[in-house]
Amino acid sequence: MWRNYLTVGIRALAKNKVYAFINIFGLAIGMAACLLILLFVRYELNYDRWIPGSDNIYQFQSWYHSRETGEDNLLQMTSYAAGVALKKDFPQVQASVYAYGNRPVFIKDGQAIATEDYIYADDDFLNVIPLPVLRGSNHLTRANQAVVTQSEALRRFGTDDAVGKTLSVISKGQHLDFQIVGVLKDLPRNSHMKINAIARLNLPAFMGGEARQFMTCWGCQNGWVYMRLKPGTDVAAMQAALAAWEKRNIPDEITGDMRINQGDEQDWHIVNVKDVHLSPAQVGAMTPGNDRRTIATFAIIALLILGMAVVNFTNLATARASQRAREVALRKVLGANRRQLITQFIGESLLIAALAMVIALAMAELSMPYFANFLNADLSVSYLGSGGILLPVIGLVLLVGVLGGLYPAFFLSRFQPAAVLKANKSSADTAGSGRLRSILVVCQFAVSIGLIICTAVVYLQTVYARTVDPGFNRDRIVQIEELSRYQLLTAGDMIVEQMKRVPGVQAVGRTGIGVATNNNNNTGFVVPGKPEPVTIGNYNVDSGFKDAMGLKLIAGRWIDETRPMDDLTVRFPSNAEDQQMLARRGGNIVVNELAARRLGFADPADAVGKTFKAGLVENQYGLVPVTIVGVVADARFRSIRVPLDPIAFVGAHQGHQFLMVRYHGDPAAVRSGLERAWKGITREVPFTARFSEDVVQ
């Protein structure tokens, strides 16, 4: 019987080649799209599940909520002080580690080479997160030991057999030698961590003059805290206890006449390592994250596409029913019952679904590299073993075959032989079938139009993000990085002068914010009549920054380095004399429009000449009187998805991270000239420069 059903089904498809082609390939395209999207959804949901014991590994996050503006700033990072207090007060913590991200300079044959994604840990990182080891030890048992990934070992030593070798770097102006005790396998791409090397280090000693603030500052979110909890720990109860823990540990800070507590606008959250990638907190993440709503949307789109393919399949089957009416009538006359007919037609539907799935798998395999590259995801297809898709594919074939063939099977099996054969009729429309097909077609078109609209909206949003006016002239800028290296702390003025001499250079300026930044440096401004300070971004710049960036001055004047009150430099590391002097003397600053509004001025011109007190130095030295001498137009230095920042631009000769160079002429020639000038000043710091077009991509 089954052989007969199969033969009839194949002959029916062979007899109607156009119908078979449209039906099979239409279904295959829908299945292929559904498979690709669901593979991406699975990939996103499986972040860090490969870590052994991941159920008990957690990240400690700092979440800020501004009572002034209602805005949230959710960080994956937290302070060293929070990590120490957490380990001290919660016996549920089996082990914890504070991880400090760094980009030391690697020294090889006397040459300085830039590095990325290095972690300095205050304890045995691998005891908390057991990353897979290729060779050597899986523990950092004492300070100045390190492990590197296989790729990093090949980059630095030309071999992955690097155990026993010495990793020599310069970090914070210090020459550090680490003994490599292990080589890690490269981390999978579906990890929230991005690590090339992990070195165990005495962090307070490493911080030098910054150690006191580093160890005691609860508002300094400079690293990541990971912890391994004891099995069976009630994480919800531990989370609930954090409110009381915070009150016990965070001291009040008295600044002038104001009491500030870092816990007033800050909450801490314990997040399982498997959930970090999709957690609400994405500021300070090692890798770009995602959110559950986006993933759910992808899953819904996949099901809608599959649903459209099934509806199309059902419509074609019911529309073709009239051509098979006499076949059904004759089968019934010859003794076939309704159950046998339903079985036959669902079997034919499953045959079509199986053929479509074979083609869909081929389509998915062929398009997988392009799709994965577009999404920057490490997608792959395996059919057997852990993560194999063979069983899901079989289930999908059964689901599509049954759903797509169920109604046509019942519809065809209802034909009455007498009604069909009477007067040799070949048509046998059943009441209501046309109406159902119309409903299905309308639904199909509605979903298609909805998806087209969504695609158009996403495209237009992308175009908008690329073309929106950032508030400054973003074209023809070179952003030179590494300016914050210790070796260059006193060389900033000389670097600026040398860069100005390069042919094609129009303007040079230093800044802590750059073309597009992840930096967050905020301070409080005391506004008369407001119970709490107003939070304003605080970034050091120099007198050349405005022209280098093309900022628009709309009131007052820009910073002038020839005026002593415009210089608010605090020598680095923290210089007590400079801070005391600055708190007594005060200085001048420039703000953007949004900062002026936050400080209470609807008209930017009204802000010029007004004096406030701001926390520009450590709290023990008091507040600094600052006078606004200029207001610039709002400029966007972050993603279009992030609200504009209120910013105070503070004139200084130190404390910058980027050198901004506006140029004309040949970009390659200008970059080469800048590199020659840089290397003429320092050989210990690599030249790292990007054009503004590359920074904002």
XYZ file of C-alpha atoms in Angstrom:
697
model
C 0.000 0.000 0.000
C 2.734 2.461 0.973
C 4.644 1.665 -2.202
C 1.480 2.422 -4.153
C 1.024 5.715 -2.329
C 4.650 6.651 -3.029
C 4.339 5.727 -6.704
C 1.140 7.747 -7.083
C 2.711 10.723 -5.313
C 5.823 10.699 -7.510
C 3.725 10.332 -10.671
C 1.505 13.230 -9.567
C 4.556 15.449 -9.151
C 6.086 14.301 -12.449
C 2.824 14.942 -14.268
C 2.589 18.517 -12.957
C 6.168 19.750 -13.187
C 5.405 23.466 -12.840
C 3.241 22.837 -9.781
C 5.919 20.587 -8.278
C 8.675 23.128 -8.934
C 6.748 26.036 -7.396
C 5.596 23.991 -4.440
C 8.917 22.331 -3.609
C 11.179 25.335 -4.181
C 8.783 27.746 -2.484
C 8.720 25.496 0.546
C 12.501 24.970 0.363
C 13.237 28.699 0.395
C 10.997 29.177 3.420
C 12.595 26.227 5.204
C 16.122 27.408 4.397
C 15.410 30.905 5.704
C 13.802 29.457 8.828
C 16.761 27.129 9.422
C 19.352 29.883 9.046
C 17.535 32.247 11.379
C 16.908 29.551 13.981
C 20.583 28.538 13.831
C 21.463 32.147 14.626
C 18.912 32.197 17.464
C 20.411 29.000 18.894
C 23.903 30.469 18.548
C 22.893 33.573 20.504
C 21.163 31.556 23.226
C 24.201 29.278 23.672
C 26.721 31.961 24.630
C 29.197 30.677 27.228
C 27.341 27.402 27.776
C 30.571 25.685 26.740
C 32.258 26.789 30.004
C 32.499 23.847 32.450
C 30.396 24.513 35.540
C 28.821 27.598 33.995
C 25.684 27.126 36.112
C 27.619 28.341 39.164
C 29.712 31.108 37.546
C 28.439 34.685 37.775
C 29.394 38.214 36.813
C 28.864 41.083 39.281
C 27.401 44.105 37.485
C 26.861 47.777 38.411
C 23.589 49.357 37.296
C 23.103 53.120 37.546
C 19.756 54.871 37.545
C 19.820 58.670 37.474
C 17.209 60.146 39.765
C 17.792 63.456 38.027
C 17.055 62.386 34.439
C 15.591 58.901 34.845
C 18.218 57.494 32.474
C 19.842 54.124 33.063
C 23.509 53.306 32.621
C 23.903 49.565 33.039
C 27.503 48.364 33.281
C 28.982 44.895 33.191
C 31.952 46.347 35.054
C 32.261 47.160 38.722
C 34.807 48.493 41.184
C 37.663 46.699 42.891
C 36.210 47.740 46.263
C 32.898 46.048 45.437
C 34.655 42.818 44.499
C 36.623 42.735 47.764
C 33.531 43.434 49.887
C 31.499 40.818 48.028
C 34.042 38.093 48.731
C 34.349 39.160 52.371
C 30.635 39.291 53.208
C 29.124 36.377 51.311
C 30.257 32.875 52.306
C 28.343 31.572 49.275
C 31.250 32.838 47.130
C 33.571 29.874 46.613
C 36.094 31.900 44.615
C 36.167 35.310 42.961
C 38.490 37.351 40.806
C 38.792 40.965 39.710
C 39.793 41.258 36.045
C 41.295 44.505 34.787
C 41.391 45.010 31.021
C 44.614 46.339 29.558
C 46.451 46.862 26.282
C 50.125 46.671 27.200
C 52.907 47.285 24.735
C 54.686 44.060 23.774
C 58.431 44.359 23.383
C 60.114 42.188 20.757
C 63.628 42.771 19.457
C 63.487 46.289 20.841
C 60.311 47.116 18.906
C 57.054 48.216 20.535
C 53.997 46.296 19.297
C 50.423 47.078 20.294
C 48.387 44.367 22.001
C 44.681 43.946 22.635
C 42.408 42.135 25.066
C 44.829 41.413 27.885
C 43.447 40.738 31.356
C 45.271 41.487 34.601
C 43.718 39.441 37.418
C 44.199 39.798 41.163
C 43.747 36.054 41.720
C 43.604 32.772 39.822
C 41.193 33.640 37.010
C 41.121 30.052 35.765
C 39.974 28.818 39.165
C 36.802 30.855 38.687
C 36.326 30.411 34.936
C 38.044 27.187 33.757
C 38.907 28.102 30.179
C 40.059 25.217 27.943
C 43.826 24.691 28.043
C 45.801 23.498 25.021
C 49.037 22.841 26.886
C 50.623 23.620 30.231
C 48.941 24.542 33.500
C 45.298 25.479 33.988
C 46.020 27.614 37.068
C 47.806 30.870 37.852
C 49.185 29.996 41.271
C 51.179 33.180 41.928
C 51.720 36.715 40.716
C 53.566 37.389 37.454
C 52.367 34.181 35.843
C 50.381 34.308 32.616
C 48.501 32.207 30.114
C 48.048 33.186 26.471
C 45.706 31.924 23.799
C 47.009 29.819 20.948
C 46.594 32.705 18.481
C 48.405 35.139 20.764
C 51.258 32.672 21.283
C 51.656 32.352 17.525
C 51.583 36.142 17.107
C 54.157 36.850 19.792
C 56.446 33.804 19.640
C 55.783 32.153 16.290
C 54.741 28.906 17.992
C 51.956 27.724 20.248
C 54.501 25.882 22.410
C 55.068 28.981 24.543
C 55.060 27.384 28.011
C 58.137 28.548 29.917
C 58.710 31.592 27.728
C 58.693 35.140 29.101
C 56.079 37.668 28.055
C 57.689 41.113 28.344
C 55.395 44.130 28.175
C 55.228 47.778 29.171
C 52.094 48.763 31.054
C 51.489 52.035 32.914
C 55.108 52.867 32.193
C 56.313 49.735 33.993
C 58.364 46.981 32.391
C 56.667 43.724 33.378
C 57.872 40.172 32.773
C 55.361 37.330 32.991
C 56.235 33.647 32.942
C 53.896 31.781 30.608
C 52.614 28.676 32.385
C 49.906 27.653 29.934
C 48.464 28.117 26.466
C 44.693 28.391 26.162
C 42.612 27.270 23.259
C 41.187 30.241 21.396
C 37.879 31.211 22.937
C 34.813 30.398 20.825
C 33.205 33.398 19.221
C 29.988 32.807 21.142
C 31.463 34.113 24.371
C 30.930 37.465 26.050
C 34.663 37.404 26.847
C 37.384 38.480 24.457
C 40.756 37.467 25.826
C 44.216 37.058 24.324
C 46.152 36.737 27.573
C 45.516 36.545 31.318
C 48.231 37.618 33.749
C 48.067 37.402 37.519
C 49.281 40.616 39.094
C 49.326 42.454 42.411
C 46.917 45.121 41.198
C 47.232 47.622 44.093
C 51.024 47.626 43.684
C 50.640 47.895 39.909
C 48.419 50.986 40.308
C 51.172 52.859 42.152
C 50.041 56.396 42.964
C 46.474 55.516 42.006
C 46.305 52.560 44.400
C 44.396 54.263 47.207
C 41.638 55.497 44.943
C 41.601 52.206 43.016
C 41.107 50.171 46.191
C 38.546 52.404 47.921
C 36.535 54.065 45.143
C 33.066 52.507 44.798
C 32.257 54.637 41.771
C 35.315 53.564 39.758
C 34.028 50.795 37.502
C 37.316 49.784 35.913
C 37.113 45.999 35.679
C 35.006 42.863 35.791
C 34.246 40.803 38.892
C 33.549 37.096 38.376
C 32.657 34.630 41.087
C 32.048 30.929 41.445
C 29.224 30.237 43.872
C 28.913 27.113 45.948
C 26.536 24.518 44.421
C 22.985 24.961 45.649
C 23.362 28.676 46.399
C 20.061 30.580 46.438
C 21.062 33.333 44.018
C 17.735 35.171 44.390
C 18.225 35.405 48.166
C 21.797 36.574 47.659
C 20.591 39.230 45.213
C 17.971 40.410 47.704
C 20.656 40.754 50.393
C 22.713 43.174 48.275
C 20.641 46.207 49.333
C 21.639 45.772 52.990
C 25.191 44.796 51.962
C 25.519 48.057 50.052
C 24.437 50.164 53.040
C 26.931 48.387 55.311
C 29.896 48.844 53.019
C 29.655 52.071 51.017
C 30.793 55.104 53.016
C 29.389 58.594 52.602
C 31.610 61.057 50.775
C 31.510 64.647 52.017
C 32.306 67.166 49.310
C 31.948 70.739 50.465
C 28.483 70.977 51.975
C 27.159 67.931 50.151
C 26.888 64.300 51.172
C 27.347 61.842 48.321
C 26.978 58.083 48.529
C 27.853 55.923 45.533
C 25.010 53.580 46.443
C 22.319 56.245 46.041
C 22.031 55.737 42.298
C 23.810 52.415 41.938
C 22.561 48.856 42.267
C 24.495 45.622 41.889
C 23.281 42.552 40.065
C 24.460 38.953 40.052
C 24.208 37.639 36.492
C 24.960 34.091 35.412
C 27.778 33.924 32.908
C 25.441 32.289 30.344
C 23.127 35.306 30.518
C 25.721 38.081 30.282
C 25.567 38.326 26.486
C 21.807 38.954 26.555
C 21.673 40.868 29.826
C 20.318 44.444 29.910
C 23.787 45.665 30.955
C 26.009 46.140 27.906
C 28.137 49.164 28.831
C 31.727 48.093 29.412
C 31.223 44.719 27.736
C 34.234 42.907 26.271
C 32.206 42.047 23.163
C 29.018 43.542 21.684
C 25.957 42.029 23.307
C 22.394 41.496 22.235
C 19.023 41.493 23.949
C 16.336 38.885 24.367
C 13.699 40.911 22.558
C 15.838 41.009 19.424
C 16.418 37.257 19.584
C 12.704 36.638 20.174
C 11.942 38.844 17.170
C 14.295 36.775 15.008
C 12.594 33.575 16.163
C 9.144 35.000 15.387
C 10.305 36.111 11.935
C 11.641 32.605 11.264
C 8.295 31.070 12.207
C 6.379 33.641 10.136
C 8.498 32.853 7.075
C 7.937 29.146 7.607
C 4.227 29.802 8.142
C 4.015 31.676 4.845
C 5.692 28.790 3.068
C 3.232 26.319 4.635
C 0.246 28.529 3.727
C 1.513 28.779 0.166
C 1.893 24.999 0.073
C -1.641 24.506 1.456
C -3.175 26.951 -1.007
C -1.514 25.299 -3.976
C -2.671 21.875 -2.792
C -6.301 22.944 -2.299
C -6.338 24.924 -5.544
C -5.225 21.788 -7.384
C -7.877 19.672 -5.680
C -10.279 19.928 -8.606
C -7.755 18.129 -10.801
C -7.748 15.154 -8.432
C -11.479 15.023 -7.727
C -12.165 12.148 -10.149
C -9.148 10.232 -8.808
C -10.621 10.451 -5.306
C -14.072 9.478 -6.565
C -12.743 6.418 -8.393
C -10.705 5.339 -5.351
C -13.814 5.543 -3.194
C -15.829 3.569 -5.764
C -13.100 0.914 -5.695
C -13.369 0.643 -1.911
C -10.935 3.183 -0.455
C -12.139 4.645 2.825
C -11.585 8.180 4.049
C -8.783 7.232 6.440
C -6.788 5.658 3.610
C -7.256 8.756 1.453
C -6.158 11.067 4.268
C -3.093 8.877 4.814
C -2.290 9.010 1.089
C -2.511 12.791 0.803
C -0.602 13.482 4.023
C 2.030 11.035 2.763
C 2.299 13.024 -0.474
C 2.595 16.195 1.608
C 5.400 14.635 3.639
C 7.143 13.598 0.414
C 7.063 17.187 -0.840
C 8.252 18.461 2.552
C 11.131 15.952 2.562
C 12.222 16.925 -0.955
C 11.959 20.597 -0.012
C 14.036 19.999 3.117
C 16.840 18.352 1.136
C 16.982 21.402 -1.126
C 16.646 23.733 1.885
C 19.637 22.110 3.587
C 21.699 22.561 0.433
C 20.645 26.218 0.249
C 21.453 26.729 3.923
C 24.882 25.110 3.586
C 25.756 27.234 0.544
C 24.589 30.514 2.058
C 25.875 29.819 5.577
C 29.320 31.491 5.177
C 27.790 34.698 3.809
C 25.023 34.752 6.417
C 27.489 34.102 9.250
C 29.851 36.789 7.988
C 26.988 39.285 7.733
C 25.979 38.608 11.346
C 29.584 38.247 12.565
C 28.647 34.884 14.041
C 30.398 31.523 14.001
C 27.523 29.527 12.514
C 27.921 25.932 11.410
C 25.755 22.912 10.672
C 26.331 19.504 12.208
C 23.794 16.740 11.819
C 24.834 14.274 14.519
C 26.175 14.494 18.035
C 25.756 17.326 20.514
C 24.082 20.224 18.785
C 23.233 18.124 15.729
C 20.195 19.227 13.752
C 19.150 15.870 12.268
C 16.317 15.247 14.725
C 15.056 18.866 14.566
C 15.135 18.649 10.758
C 13.105 15.433 10.787
C 10.693 17.061 13.220
C 10.401 20.104 10.974
C 9.650 17.910 7.951
C 6.923 16.103 9.891
C 5.507 19.381 11.193
C 5.462 21.080 7.804
C 4.229 17.986 6.012
C 1.353 17.397 8.419
C 0.384 21.071 8.808
C 0.617 21.729 5.090
C -1.173 18.557 4.074
C -3.794 18.212 6.789
C -6.446 20.505 5.375
C -5.966 19.427 1.717
C -6.157 15.787 2.856
C -9.436 16.305 4.713
C -10.727 18.522 1.928
C -10.013 15.993 -0.832
C -11.216 12.997 1.172
C -14.646 14.635 1.634
C -15.509 14.478 -2.076
C -18.631 12.424 -2.833
C -18.206 10.083 -5.810
C -21.736 10.682 -7.097
C -21.350 14.460 -7.086
C -18.023 14.279 -8.853
C -18.848 11.609 -11.454
C -22.319 12.939 -12.224
C -22.391 14.387 -15.715
C -18.635 13.653 -15.945
C -17.813 16.703 -13.739
C -14.145 17.342 -13.048
C -14.810 20.100 -10.570
C -15.807 19.459 -7.018
C -15.462 22.637 -4.997
C -16.620 22.217 -1.457
C -18.528 25.008 0.201
C -16.211 27.200 2.234
C -12.959 26.047 0.641
C -12.654 29.158 -1.494
C -13.269 31.337 1.541
C -10.515 29.574 3.512
C -8.059 29.987 0.651
C -8.916 33.677 0.502
C -8.295 34.051 4.236
C -4.962 32.240 3.962
C -3.888 34.400 1.014
C -4.825 37.586 2.883
C -2.845 36.427 5.930
C 0.085 35.509 3.718
C 0.116 38.931 2.074
C -0.307 40.665 5.437
C 2.729 38.886 6.881
C 4.750 39.564 3.715
C 3.890 43.252 3.773
C 4.687 43.412 7.494
C 8.113 41.857 6.950
C 8.793 44.200 4.020
C 7.860 47.181 6.192
C 10.134 45.937 8.988
C 12.988 45.520 6.509
C 12.397 49.026 5.162
C 12.346 50.476 8.681
C 15.610 48.744 9.607
C 17.210 49.930 6.353
C 16.045 53.515 6.866
C 17.252 53.457 10.473
C 20.645 52.246 9.255
C 20.771 55.003 6.645
C 19.766 57.540 9.290
C 22.465 56.326 11.677
C 25.079 56.696 8.938
C 23.942 60.090 7.684
C 22.675 61.885 10.812
C 24.539 65.101 11.563
C 26.860 64.314 14.504
C 27.158 67.991 15.385
C 30.763 68.265 14.224
C 32.626 67.835 10.954
C 33.439 64.121 10.993
C 35.148 64.012 7.588
C 38.907 63.979 7.054
C 39.981 63.326 10.626
C 42.728 60.957 11.755
C 42.303 59.670 15.306
C 45.653 58.737 16.857
C 45.350 56.559 19.942
C 47.723 55.522 22.740
C 48.185 59.130 23.919
C 47.414 58.093 27.508
C 50.495 55.856 27.774
C 52.707 56.674 30.747
C 55.673 57.172 28.449
C 53.861 60.123 26.836
C 52.428 61.858 29.914
C 54.765 64.834 29.577
C 55.218 64.677 25.808
C 51.751 65.813 24.736
C 52.645 69.409 23.883
C 55.681 68.309 21.870
C 53.627 65.730 19.963
C 51.061 68.374 19.018
C 53.758 70.721 17.712
C 55.421 67.977 15.665
C 52.114 66.840 14.158
C 51.250 70.393 13.099
C 54.365 70.418 10.903
C 53.270 67.394 8.862
C 52.244 68.470 5.329
C 48.464 68.392 4.896
C 47.648 68.849 8.589
C 45.186 71.669 9.267
C 44.510 71.346 12.998
C 45.572 69.142 15.908
C 43.793 68.659 19.227
C 43.890 66.346 22.233
C 40.848 64.813 23.904
C 39.524 62.088 26.157
C 36.408 61.452 24.075
C 37.314 60.968 20.381
C 35.188 60.510 17.255
C 33.260 57.617 18.806
C 33.883 56.614 22.377
C 33.024 54.103 25.050
C 34.626 56.268 27.722
C 32.397 57.398 30.577
C 33.798 60.106 32.830
C 31.142 62.007 34.766
C 31.201 64.455 37.637
C 28.678 66.335 39.743
C 27.906 70.065 39.345
C 26.320 71.759 42.344
C 23.361 73.858 41.191
C 21.816 76.273 43.703
C 18.309 75.170 44.622
C 18.805 71.536 43.614
C 19.173 68.976 46.420
C 21.584 66.792 44.457
C 24.423 67.537 42.040
C 23.732 67.509 38.301
C 25.719 64.800 36.512
C 27.760 66.172 33.607
C 30.325 64.398 31.418
C 33.828 65.658 32.135
C 36.499 65.324 29.417
C 39.928 66.890 29.165
C 40.702 68.696 25.904
C 43.185 71.282 24.697
C 42.846 74.528 22.788
C 43.146 72.808 19.396
C 40.291 70.342 19.937
C 37.473 72.573 18.648
C 39.124 73.234 15.271
C 40.351 69.665 14.898
C 36.816 68.313 15.401
C 34.936 71.143 13.721
C 32.759 71.913 16.753
C 30.361 74.851 16.441
C 30.737 77.602 19.040
C 27.331 79.195 19.695
C 28.062 81.412 22.702
C 31.131 82.837 24.418
C 34.601 81.622 23.506
C 36.672 78.447 23.354
C 39.491 77.412 25.655
C 42.616 79.582 25.309
C 45.834 78.019 26.601
C 47.411 81.471 27.001
C 44.924 82.244 29.795
C 46.006 80.674 33.107
C 42.411 80.202 34.306
C 41.704 78.030 31.246
C 44.354 75.519 32.335
C 42.909 72.960 34.775
C 45.725 70.425 34.448
C 46.203 67.962 37.291
C 49.491 66.180 36.796
C 49.285 62.403 36.657
C 49.294 60.320 38.771
C 47.114 62.127 41.301
C 49.048 65.209 42.369
C 47.891 66.586 45.733
C 49.459 70.012 45.202
C 47.719 70.523 41.847
C 44.368 69.419 43.239
C 44.578 71.674 46.287
C 45.543 74.638 44.126
C 42.747 73.944 41.655
C 40.126 73.666 44.411
C 41.220 77.071 45.774
C 41.682 78.873 42.470
C 39.032 77.377 40.203
C 39.069 77.699 36.429
C 37.163 78.141 33.187
C 35.332 75.485 31.177
C 33.235 75.149 28.027
C 29.981 73.157 27.997
C 27.649 71.878 25.303
C 24.021 72.974 24.861
C 22.593 70.002 26.741
C 24.845 70.645 29.734
C 23.744 74.292 29.750
C 20.100 73.194 29.812
C 20.753 70.689 32.595
C 22.334 73.492 34.591
C 19.177 75.573 34.181
C 19.743 77.770 31.103
C 17.234 77.683 28.244
C 19.364 80.145 26.260
C 23.010 79.014 25.930
C 24.195 82.623 26.045
C 22.790 82.957 29.567
C 25.182 80.260 30.800
C 28.293 82.241 29.840
C 29.893 83.840 32.877
C 28.043 81.698 35.410
C 30.043 79.903 38.102
C 29.326 76.506 39.641
C 31.170 74.097 41.880
C 32.156 70.761 40.370
C 33.907 67.598 41.496
C 36.942 67.854 39.243
C 39.379 66.683 41.933
C 39.278 64.012 44.622
C 36.611 64.615 47.249
C 39.098 65.212 50.057
C 40.243 68.417 48.338
C 36.746 69.850 47.937
C 34.793 71.199 44.983
C 36.345 73.283 42.207
C 34.713 76.624 41.277
C 34.294 76.594 37.490
C 33.095 79.421 35.279
C 31.449 78.708 31.931
C 33.179 80.811 29.263
C 31.648 79.197 26.179
C 28.907 76.931 24.870
C 29.277 74.672 21.820
C 26.558 72.927 19.828
C 25.635 69.429 20.924
C 27.781 66.776 19.249
C 27.260 63.040 19.156
C 30.299 61.004 20.158
C 28.403 57.748 20.786
C 26.003 55.403 19.030
C 22.758 56.848 17.710
C 20.976 54.502 20.127
C 22.551 56.232 23.133
C 21.146 59.581 24.355
C 23.284 62.674 23.873
C 25.694 63.450 26.701
C 25.788 66.708 28.648
C 29.500 67.532 28.424
C 31.939 69.873 30.127
C 35.167 70.399 28.165
C 38.045 70.990 30.577
C 41.274 72.529 29.305
C 44.343 70.520 30.320
C 47.797 69.496 29.105
C 47.462 65.927 30.441
C 44.755 63.310 30.822
C 44.051 62.801 27.119
C 43.565 59.539 25.269
C 43.330 60.608 21.637
C 45.063 62.988 19.287
C 42.655 64.329 16.653
C 44.190 65.532 13.387
C 42.195 67.366 10.707
C 43.847 67.130 7.312
C 43.511 67.796 3.592
C 45.129 66.093 0.650
C 46.087 62.437 0.227
C 45.011 60.439 3.330
C 47.755 57.824 2.933
C 50.476 60.464 2.604
C 49.210 62.347 5.651
C 49.061 59.158 7.709
C 52.617 58.237 6.711
C 53.820 61.699 7.705
C 52.076 61.446 11.068
C 53.640 58.034 11.685
C 57.133 59.341 10.920
C 56.618 62.253 13.294
C 55.332 59.913 16.016
C 58.258 57.509 15.725
C 60.624 60.464 15.855
C 59.287 61.168 19.351
C 58.874 57.678 20.818
C 59.764 54.105 19.933
C 58.239 52.611 23.069
C 54.644 53.368 22.092
C 53.326 51.964 18.791
C 51.665 54.305 16.319
C 47.955 53.444 16.204
C 45.781 55.612 13.981
C 42.387 55.281 12.326
C 40.504 57.472 9.911
C 37.188 58.784 11.214
C 35.313 56.830 8.529
C 36.719 53.596 9.963
C 36.024 54.560 13.578
C 32.280 55.073 13.067
C 31.597 51.984 10.913
